[in-house]
CSV table of C-alpha atoms in Angstrom, one decimal:
chain,number,residue,atom,x,y,z
A,43,MET,CA,-13.3,-13.4,-15.8
A,44,ARG,CA,-9.5,-13.2,-16.1
A,45,THR,CA,-8.1,-16.4,-14.5
A,46,GLN,CA,-4.4,-15.5,-14.3
A,47,PRO,CA,-3.4,-12.7,-11.8
A,48,LEU,CA,-1.5,-9.9,-13.4
A,49,PHE,CA,1.6,-8.1,-12.0
A,50,ILE,CA,1.9,-4.4,-13.1
A,51,GLY,CA,5.4,-3.0,-12.9
A,52,HIS,CA,8.0,-0.8,-14.7
A,53,GLU,CA,11.7,-0.3,-14.8
A,54,ILE,CA,11.4,3.3,-13.8
A,55,TYR,CA,11.4,2.2,-10.1
A,56,ARG,CA,14.8,0.5,-10.4
A,57,GLY,CA,16.9,3.7,-10.7
A,58,SER,CA,14.6,6.3,-9.3
A,59,SER,CA,15.1,7.6,-5.7
A,60,TYR,CA,13.8,10.5,-3.7
A,61,GLY,CA,17.3,11.4,-2.7
A,62,ARG,CA,20.2,10.2,-0.6
A,63,TRP,CA,18.6,10.8,2.8
A,64,HIS,CA,14.9,10.3,2.1
A,65,PRO,CA,13.2,7.1,3.4
A,66,LEU,CA,12.3,6.3,-0.2
A,67,ARG,CA,15.9,6.1,-1.3
A,68,VAL,CA,15.6,2.3,-1.2
A,69,PRO,CA,14.6,0.0,-4.0
A,70,ARG,CA,11.2,-1.7,-3.5
A,71,VAL,CA,9.2,-2.6,-6.6
A,72,SER,CA,12.2,-3.7,-8.6
A,73,THR,CA,13.2,-6.0,-5.8
A,74,ALA,CA,9.7,-7.7,-5.8
A,75,MET,CA,10.0,-8.0,-9.6
A,76,ASP,CA,13.5,-9.5,-9.5
A,77,LEU,CA,12.7,-11.9,-6.6
A,78,SER,CA,9.5,-13.1,-8.3
A,79,ARG,CA,11.3,-13.7,-11.5
A,80,ALA,CA,14.2,-15.5,-9.8
A,81,LEU,CA,11.8,-17.8,-8.1
A,82,GLY,CA,10.0,-18.6,-11.4
A,83,TRP,CA,6.8,-16.9,-10.3
A,84,LEU,CA,6.6,-14.1,-12.9
A,85,PRO,CA,6.3,-15.3,-16.4
A,86,ALA,CA,6.1,-12.8,-19.2
A,87,SER,CA,2.4,-13.7,-19.7
A,88,ALA,CA,1.7,-12.4,-16.1
A,89,PHE,CA,3.6,-9.1,-16.3
A,90,VAL,CA,2.2,-5.9,-17.6
A,91,THR,CA,4.4,-2.8,-18.1
A,92,SER,CA,2.7,0.1,-16.5
A,93,PRO,CA,1.7,3.0,-18.7
A,94,ARG,CA,2.3,6.6,-17.6
A,95,ALA,CA,-1.0,8.3,-16.9
A,96,LYS,CA,-1.6,11.4,-19.0
A,97,PRO,CA,-2.5,14.7,-17.3
A,98,ALA,CA,-6.2,14.4,-18.4
A,99,ALA,CA,-6.5,11.0,-16.6
A,100,LEU,CA,-4.9,12.4,-13.4
A,101,GLU,CA,-7.3,15.3,-13.5
A,102,ALA,CA,-10.1,12.8,-12.7
A,103,TRP,CA,-9.2,13.8,-9.1
A,104,HIS,CA,-6.2,16.1,-9.1
A,105,THR,CA,-6.4,19.8,-10.1
A,106,PRO,CA,-5.0,20.8,-13.5
A,107,ASP,CA,-2.8,23.5,-11.7
A,108,TYR,CA,-1.2,20.8,-9.5
A,109,ILE,CA,-0.5,18.4,-12.4
A,110,ALA,CA,1.0,21.3,-14.3
A,111,ALA,CA,3.2,22.2,-11.3
A,112,LEU,CA,4.5,18.6,-11.0
A,113,GLN,CA,5.4,18.6,-14.7
A,114,ALA,CA,7.1,22.0,-14.4
A,115,ALA,CA,9.0,20.9,-11.3
A,116,GLU,CA,10.4,17.9,-13.2
A,117,ALA,CA,11.5,20.0,-16.1
A,118,ALA,CA,13.2,22.7,-14.1
A,119,GLN,CA,14.2,20.6,-11.0
A,120,LEU,CA,13.1,23.5,-8.8
A,121,VAL,CA,10.0,25.4,-7.8
A,122,SER,CA,9.1,28.9,-6.6
A,123,ALA,CA,8.3,29.7,-3.0
A,124,GLU,CA,4.7,30.2,-4.1
A,125,VAL,CA,4.4,26.7,-5.7
A,126,LYS,CA,6.2,25.1,-2.7
A,127,ALA,CA,3.7,26.8,-0.3
A,128,ARG,CA,0.6,25.9,-2.3
A,129,HIS,CA,1.4,22.4,-3.6
A,130,HIS,CA,3.9,21.2,-1.0
A,131,ILE,CA,6.4,20.3,-3.7
A,132,GLY,CA,10.1,20.7,-2.8
A,133,THR,CA,9.7,20.1,1.0
A,134,VAL,CA,11.7,17.6,3.1
A,135,SER,CA,8.9,15.0,2.8
A,136,ASN,CA,8.1,15.7,-0.9
A,137,PRO,CA,11.4,16.6,-2.5
A,138,ILE,CA,12.2,17.5,-6.1
A,139,TYR,CA,13.9,14.6,-7.8
A,140,PRO,CA,14.5,13.8,-11.5
A,141,GLU,CA,11.3,11.7,-12.0
A,142,ILE,CA,9.0,13.7,-9.7
A,143,PHE,CA,6.2,13.6,-12.3
A,144,ARG,CA,7.0,10.5,-14.4
A,145,ARG,CA,7.4,8.1,-11.4
A,146,PRO,CA,4.1,8.8,-9.6
A,147,ALA,CA,2.3,9.1,-13.0
A,148,THR,CA,3.6,5.6,-13.9
A,149,ALA,CA,2.3,4.2,-10.6
A,150,ALA,CA,-1.0,6.0,-11.1
A,151,GLY,CA,-1.1,4.8,-14.7
A,152,GLY,CA,-0.8,1.2,-13.5
A,153,SER,CA,-3.7,1.6,-11.0
A,154,ILE,CA,-5.9,3.3,-13.6
A,155,LEU,CA,-5.2,0.5,-16.1
A,156,ALA,CA,-6.0,-2.1,-13.4
A,157,GLY,CA,-9.5,-0.6,-13.2
A,158,GLU,CA,-9.9,-1.2,-16.9
A,159,LEU,CA,-8.4,-4.7,-17.0
A,160,LEU,CA,-10.7,-5.7,-14.1
A,161,ALA,CA,-13.8,-4.8,-16.0
A,162,GLN,CA,-14.7,-8.5,-16.4
A,163,GLY,CA,-13.2,-9.6,-13.1
A,164,GLY,CA,-9.9,-11.0,-11.9
A,165,VAL,CA,-6.9,-10.2,-9.7
A,166,ILE,CA,-4.3,-7.5,-10.3
A,167,TYR,CA,-1.2,-6.6,-8.3
A,168,ASN,CA,0.4,-3.1,-8.6
A,169,PRO,CA,3.0,-2.9,-5.9
A,170,ALA,CA,4.1,0.6,-7.0
A,171,GLY,CA,0.6,1.8,-6.1
A,172,GLY,CA,-0.8,2.6,-2.7
A,173,THR,CA,0.2,6.3,-2.5
A,174,HIS,CA,-2.8,6.9,-0.2
A,175,HIS,CA,-1.8,10.4,1.2
A,176,GLY,CA,-1.9,12.4,-2.0
A,177,MET,CA,-4.4,15.3,-2.1
A,178,PRO,CA,-6.2,16.9,-5.0
A,179,ASP,CA,-4.0,20.0,-5.1
A,180,ARG,CA,-0.9,19.0,-3.1
A,181,ALA,CA,1.7,16.4,-2.4
A,182,ASN,CA,1.4,14.8,1.1
A,183,GLY,CA,3.4,12.3,3.0
A,184,PHE,CA,5.8,11.1,0.2
A,185,CYS,CA,2.7,10.8,-2.2
A,186,TYR,CA,2.5,13.2,-5.2
A,187,LEU,CA,-0.5,11.5,-6.6
A,188,ASN,CA,-3.3,9.4,-5.1
A,189,ASP,CA,-3.4,6.3,-7.2
A,190,PRO,CA,-5.8,4.4,-4.9
A,191,VAL,CA,-8.4,7.1,-5.5
A,192,LEU,CA,-7.7,7.0,-9.2
A,193,ALA,CA,-7.9,3.2,-9.2
A,194,MET,CA,-11.3,3.3,-7.5
A,195,LEU,CA,-12.6,5.9,-9.9
A,196,SER,CA,-11.4,3.7,-12.8
A,197,LEU,CA,-13.0,0.6,-11.3
A,198,ARG,CA,-16.2,2.5,-11.0
A,199,HIS,CA,-16.0,3.8,-14.6
A,200,HIS,CA,-15.6,0.2,-15.7
A,201,GLY,CA,-18.6,-1.2,-13.9
A,202,ALA,CA,-17.6,-1.8,-10.2
A,203,GLN,CA,-20.0,0.6,-8.5
A,204,ARG,CA,-19.6,-0.8,-5.0
A,205,ILE,CA,-16.0,-0.8,-3.6
A,206,ALA,CA,-14.4,-2.0,-0.4
A,207,TYR,CA,-11.1,-0.4,0.3
A,208,VAL,CA,-9.0,-2.1,3.1
A,209,ASP,CA,-5.7,-0.4,4.2
A,210,ILE,CA,-3.2,-2.1,6.5
A,211,ASP,CA,-0.4,0.5,6.1
A,212,ALA,CA,1.0,1.8,9.4
A,213,HIS,CA,-0.2,5.3,8.4
A,214,HIS,CA,-3.9,6.3,8.0
A,215,CYS,CA,-5.2,6.7,4.5
A,216,ASP,CA,-6.1,10.4,4.8
A,217,GLY,CA,-6.1,11.1,1.0
A,218,VAL,CA,-8.4,8.1,0.2
A,219,GLU,CA,-10.8,9.2,3.0
A,220,ALA,CA,-10.8,12.7,1.5
A,221,GLY,CA,-11.7,11.2,-1.8
A,222,PHE,CA,-14.7,9.1,-0.7
A,223,SER,CA,-16.0,10.5,2.5
A,224,GLY,CA,-19.8,10.1,2.6
A,225,ASP,CA,-19.9,7.9,-0.5
A,226,PRO,CA,-22.6,5.3,0.1
A,227,ASP,CA,-21.0,2.9,-2.3
A,228,VAL,CA,-17.6,2.8,-0.7
A,229,LEU,CA,-16.6,1.1,2.5
A,230,MET,CA,-13.1,2.1,3.8
A,231,ILE,CA,-11.4,0.1,6.5
A,232,SER,CA,-8.1,1.3,7.8
A,233,VAL,CA,-5.9,-0.3,10.5
A,234,HIS,CA,-3.0,2.0,11.4
A,235,GLU,CA,-0.7,3.0,14.2
A,236,GLU,CA,-2.3,5.5,16.6
A,237,ASN,CA,-0.6,8.9,17.0
A,238,LEU,CA,1.6,8.3,14.0
A,239,TRP,CA,1.6,10.9,11.2
A,240,PRO,CA,-0.8,12.1,9.8
A,241,LYS,CA,-2.6,11.6,13.1
A,242,THR,CA,-6.0,11.2,11.4
A,243,GLY,CA,-8.3,8.2,11.3
A,244,LEU,CA,-9.5,8.4,14.9
A,245,LEU,CA,-11.7,5.6,16.2
A,246,THR,CA,-14.6,8.1,16.2
A,247,ASP,CA,-14.0,9.3,12.6
A,248,ASP,CA,-16.5,7.5,10.3
A,249,ALA,CA,-15.9,9.7,7.2
A,250,GLY,CA,-19.5,10.5,6.8
A,251,GLY,CA,-20.5,6.9,7.4
A,252,SER,CA,-18.1,5.4,4.8
A,253,ALA,CA,-15.2,4.4,7.1
A,254,LEU,CA,-14.2,2.1,9.9
A,255,ASN,CA,-11.0,3.5,11.3
A,256,LEU,CA,-9.1,1.4,13.8
A,257,PRO,CA,-6.0,3.0,15.3
A,258,VAL,CA,-3.8,0.4,17.1
A,259,PRO,CA,-1.1,0.8,19.8
A,260,ARG,CA,2.6,0.3,19.4
A,261,GLY,CA,3.7,-3.3,19.4
A,262,PHE,CA,0.6,-4.5,17.4
A,263,ASN,CA,1.2,-8.2,16.8
A,264,ASP,CA,0.1,-11.0,14.4
A,265,SER,CA,-2.5,-12.3,16.9
A,266,GLU,CA,-4.1,-8.9,17.2
A,267,MET,CA,-4.2,-8.5,13.4
A,268,ALA,CA,-5.8,-11.9,13.1
A,269,HIS,CA,-8.5,-10.9,15.6
A,270,ILE,CA,-9.2,-7.7,13.6
A,271,ARG,CA,-9.3,-9.6,10.4
A,272,GLU,CA,-11.7,-12.3,11.5
A,273,ALA,CA,-13.9,-10.2,13.9
A,274,LEU,CA,-14.2,-7.0,11.9
A,275,ILE,CA,-12.7,-6.8,8.4
A,276,LEU,CA,-14.0,-10.0,6.8
A,277,PRO,CA,-17.6,-9.9,8.1
A,278,ALA,CA,-17.9,-6.2,7.2
A,279,VAL,CA,-16.5,-6.7,3.7
A,280,ALA,CA,-18.7,-9.8,3.1
A,281,ALA,CA,-21.8,-8.0,4.3
A,282,PHE,CA,-21.0,-5.0,2.1
A,283,ALA,CA,-20.9,-7.4,-0.9
A,284,PRO,CA,-18.6,-5.2,-3.0
A,285,ASP,CA,-18.1,-5.4,-6.7
A,286,ALA,CA,-14.4,-4.9,-6.1
A,287,VAL,CA,-11.9,-5.1,-3.2
A,288,VAL,CA,-8.9,-2.8,-3.1
A,289,LEU,CA,-6.2,-3.8,-0.6
A,290,GLN,CA,-3.5,-1.3,0.2
A,291,CYS,CA,-0.7,-3.6,1.6
A,292,GLY,CA,1.9,-1.2,2.9
A,293,ALA,CA,4.9,-3.0,4.4
A,294,ASP,CA,5.7,-0.4,7.1
A,295,ALA,CA,3.7,-2.2,9.8
A,296,VAL,CA,6.3,-5.0,10.2
A,297,THR,CA,8.8,-5.0,13.1
A,298,GLU,CA,11.9,-4.0,11.0
A,299,ASP,CA,10.4,-0.9,9.5
A,300,PRO,CA,12.3,2.3,10.5
A,301,LEU,CA,9.3,4.7,10.5
A,302,ALA,CA,6.6,2.9,12.5
A,303,HIS,CA,6.5,1.1,15.8
A,304,LEU,CA,4.3,-2.0,15.1
A,305,ASP,CA,5.3,-5.6,15.5
A,306,LEU,CA,3.8,-7.6,12.6
A,307,SER,CA,5.5,-10.3,10.6
A,308,ASN,CA,4.9,-10.5,6.9
A,309,ASN,CA,2.6,-13.5,7.6
A,310,ALA,CA,-0.1,-11.1,8.8
A,311,HIS,CA,-0.1,-9.3,5.4
A,312,TRP,CA,-0.2,-12.5,3.4
A,313,ALA,CA,-3.0,-13.9,5.6
A,314,MET,CA,-5.0,-10.7,4.9
A,315,VAL,CA,-4.4,-11.1,1.1
A,316,ALA,CA,-5.6,-14.7,1.2
A,317,ALA,CA,-8.6,-13.9,3.3
A,318,LEU,CA,-9.9,-11.1,1.1
A,319,THR,CA,-9.3,-13.0,-2.2
A,320,GLY,CA,-12.7,-14.2,-3.5
A,321,LEU,CA,-14.9,-11.7,-1.5
A,322,ALA,CA,-15.5,-9.8,-4.8
A,323,PRO,CA,-15.2,-10.6,-8.5
A,324,ARG,CA,-12.5,-8.0,-8.8
A,325,MET,CA,-9.5,-7.6,-6.6
A,326,LEU,CA,-6.7,-5.0,-6.8
A,327,VAL,CA,-3.7,-5.2,-4.4
A,328,LEU,CA,-1.5,-2.2,-4.1
A,329,GLY,CA,1.8,-1.5,-2.2
A,330,GLY,CA,2.2,1.6,-0.1
A,331,GLY,CA,4.7,2.3,2.7
A,332,GLY,CA,7.7,0.3,3.7
A,333,TYR,CA,11.2,1.7,4.2
A,334,ASN,CA,13.5,-1.3,4.9
A,335,PRO,CA,14.5,-2.7,1.5
A,336,TRP,CA,14.7,-6.3,2.7
A,337,SER,CA,11.4,-6.4,4.6
A,338,VAL,CA,9.6,-4.7,1.8
A,339,GLY,CA,11.0,-6.8,-1.0
A,340,ARG,CA,10.3,-10.0,0.9
A,341,LEU,CA,6.8,-9.0,1.9
A,342,TRP,CA,5.7,-7.8,-1.5
A,343,THR,CA,7.1,-10.9,-3.2
A,344,GLY,CA,5.1,-13.0,-0.8
A,345,VAL,CA,2.0,-11.1,-1.7
A,346,TRP,CA,2.4,-12.1,-5.3
A,347,ALA,CA,3.1,-15.7,-4.2
A,348,THR,CA,-0.2,-15.6,-2.2
A,349,LEU,CA,-2.2,-14.2,-5.1
A,350,THR,CA,-0.8,-16.8,-7.5
A,351,GLY,CA,-0.9,-19.9,-5.2
A,352,GLN,CA,2.9,-20.4,-5.0
A,353,GLU,CA,4.4,-22.3,-2.2
A,354,ILE,CA,6.9,-20.1,-0.3
A,355,PRO,CA,10.1,-22.2,0.2
A,356,ASP,CA,11.9,-22.4,3.5
A,357,ARG,CA,15.1,-21.6,1.8
A,358,LEU,CA,15.4,-19.3,-1.3
A,359,LEU,CA,16.9,-20.4,-4.5
A,360,PRO,CA,20.5,-19.0,-5.0
A,361,GLU,CA,19.3,-16.7,-7.7
A,362,ALA,CA,16.7,-15.1,-5.3
A,363,GLU,CA,19.3,-15.0,-2.5
A,364,GLU,CA,21.6,-13.0,-4.8
A,365,VAL,CA,18.9,-10.4,-5.3
A,366,LEU,CA,18.6,-9.8,-1.6
A,367,ARG,CA,22.3,-9.9,-0.9
A,368,ALA,CA,22.8,-7.1,-3.5
A,369,LEU,CA,20.5,-4.7,-1.6
A,370,GLU,CA,21.9,-1.8,0.5
A,371,PHE,CA,20.4,0.3,3.2
A,372,LYS,CA,22.9,3.1,3.4
A,373,GLY,CA,22.7,5.6,6.3
A,374,HIS,CA,20.7,3.4,8.6
A,375,ARG,CA,21.8,1.1,11.4
A,376,LEU,CA,19.6,-1.8,10.0
A,377,GLY,CA,21.8,-1.9,6.9
A,378,ARG,CA,25.1,-2.3,8.8
A,379,ILE,CA,24.8,-6.0,9.7
A,380,PRO,CA,21.6,-7.4,8.2
A,381,PRO,CA,20.5,-10.8,9.8
A,382,GLU,CA,21.2,-13.8,7.6
A,383,HIS,CA,17.5,-14.7,7.2
A,384,TRP,CA,16.8,-11.5,5.3
A,385,PHE,CA,18.9,-13.0,2.5
A,386,THR,CA,17.8,-16.6,2.6
A,387,THR,CA,14.0,-16.6,3.3
A,388,LEU,CA,10.9,-14.7,2.4
A,389,ARG,CA,8.8,-15.7,5.4
A,390,ASP,CA,9.3,-14.1,8.8
A,391,ALA,CA,8.9,-16.0,12.0
A,392,PRO,CA,5.4,-15.4,13.3
A,393,ARG,CA,5.0,-12.6,15.8
A,394,GLU,CA,2.1,-13.7,17.9
A,395,GLY,CA,1.2,-12.5,21.3
A,396,VAL,CA,-1.5,-11.4,23.7
A,397,ILE,CA,-4.6,-9.7,22.2
A,398,ARG,CA,-4.7,-6.6,24.4
A,399,PRO,CA,-8.0,-5.3,25.9
A,400,GLU,CA,-7.9,-2.0,23.9
A,401,ILE,CA,-7.8,-4.0,20.6
A,402,ILE,CA,-10.8,-6.1,21.7
A,403,ASP,CA,-12.7,-3.0,22.9
A,404,ARG,CA,-12.0,-1.0,19.7
A,405,VAL,CA,-13.0,-3.9,17.5
A,406,ALA,CA,-16.2,-4.4,19.5
A,407,HIS,CA,-17.0,-0.6,19.2
A,408,LEU,CA,-16.6,-0.7,15.4
A,409,ARG,CA,-18.6,-3.9,15.1
A,410,GLN,CA,-21.4,-2.3,17.0
A,411,ARG,CA,-21.3,0.8,14.7
A,412,TRP,CA,-21.2,-1.4,11.6
A,413,GLN,CA,-24.1,-3.5,12.8
A,414,GLN,CA,-26.1,-0.5,13.7
A,415,ALA,CA,-25.6,1.0,10.3
A,416,GLY,CA,-27.6,-2.0,9.0
A,417,SER,CA,-28.7,-1.5,5.4
A,418,ARG,CA,-26.0,1.2,4.9
A,419,LEU,CA,-23.2,-1.4,5.1
A,420,HIS,CA,-25.2,-4.3,3.6
A,421,ARG,CA,-26.0,-4.8,0.0
A,422,SER,CA,-29.8,-4.7,-0.5
């Protein structure tokens, strides 16, 4: 088994943007790379430059016509009305930008490579991954490709038949659910904001017996996430006894995110990473949503610290502080006067609170369903 966790990244994310007004105009992966290096946590031996997935590899799940349309859109920087209508390329959510094929193909290439590198076990982090909305024949929710699906297919190809997929992004993982609905060797658990786009993942939706969907109300706090983790996620994953755990660690569920309405601190994400580590011989952690450059960069750097056993300092080194002070969030009120702790620390203050009755009831409902499933969700 590989003993050193690996960080998969690429310089393409540094200069690439979805456009001046898109939520993904902000740097994210490059910030996590730069902060991790500034803190001395990312030696060259732990860093893997992500390959760009070739069309044939992407067609393990995506249609050839769609992959060809993405490549053509990058070359021409425009699409016809027919292509826009069919593949949802060139919309407000899924705009045409210079790297419209290369960037998602690089993220997907990293996730596909992770499946191969984890053949003998270990831990891999690909923060550029986590694009969980992509559909086989169309872009969806800022996601042109679905790298979690491709990662899970790669893991399976390299010996991990039974996979637990846990998603704590603020948005439901509709694309991953489309990919593995009814698969007896996949357990999908999604904790997401109720009534938030794409408005799928209802409590009653079990994806053909393969999913535990837990929509949570606005204001969802650290204490409520801890209850869900201990009462539902960890026992369900442990009983499933997977060959691999894939964690989608979207950063849009924290208080400062501009697109969601949840109230987590980054401590909740790091606690989930720590708790899931060791429940399977293979672990892949992906990024996902997150649209405040400071909260995303700090959270995802802390994920890497958690995976590698680093002690998160109370005050950042000057080199790391410089990385955070150089960030901008143009066009949003949160970027006008950022609070000082966004520059000087990684760890948020905990956001604990009352565990509301609806959380307790929904967890109990899913526990009962999981327990009634019996052998289906337990390894024989």
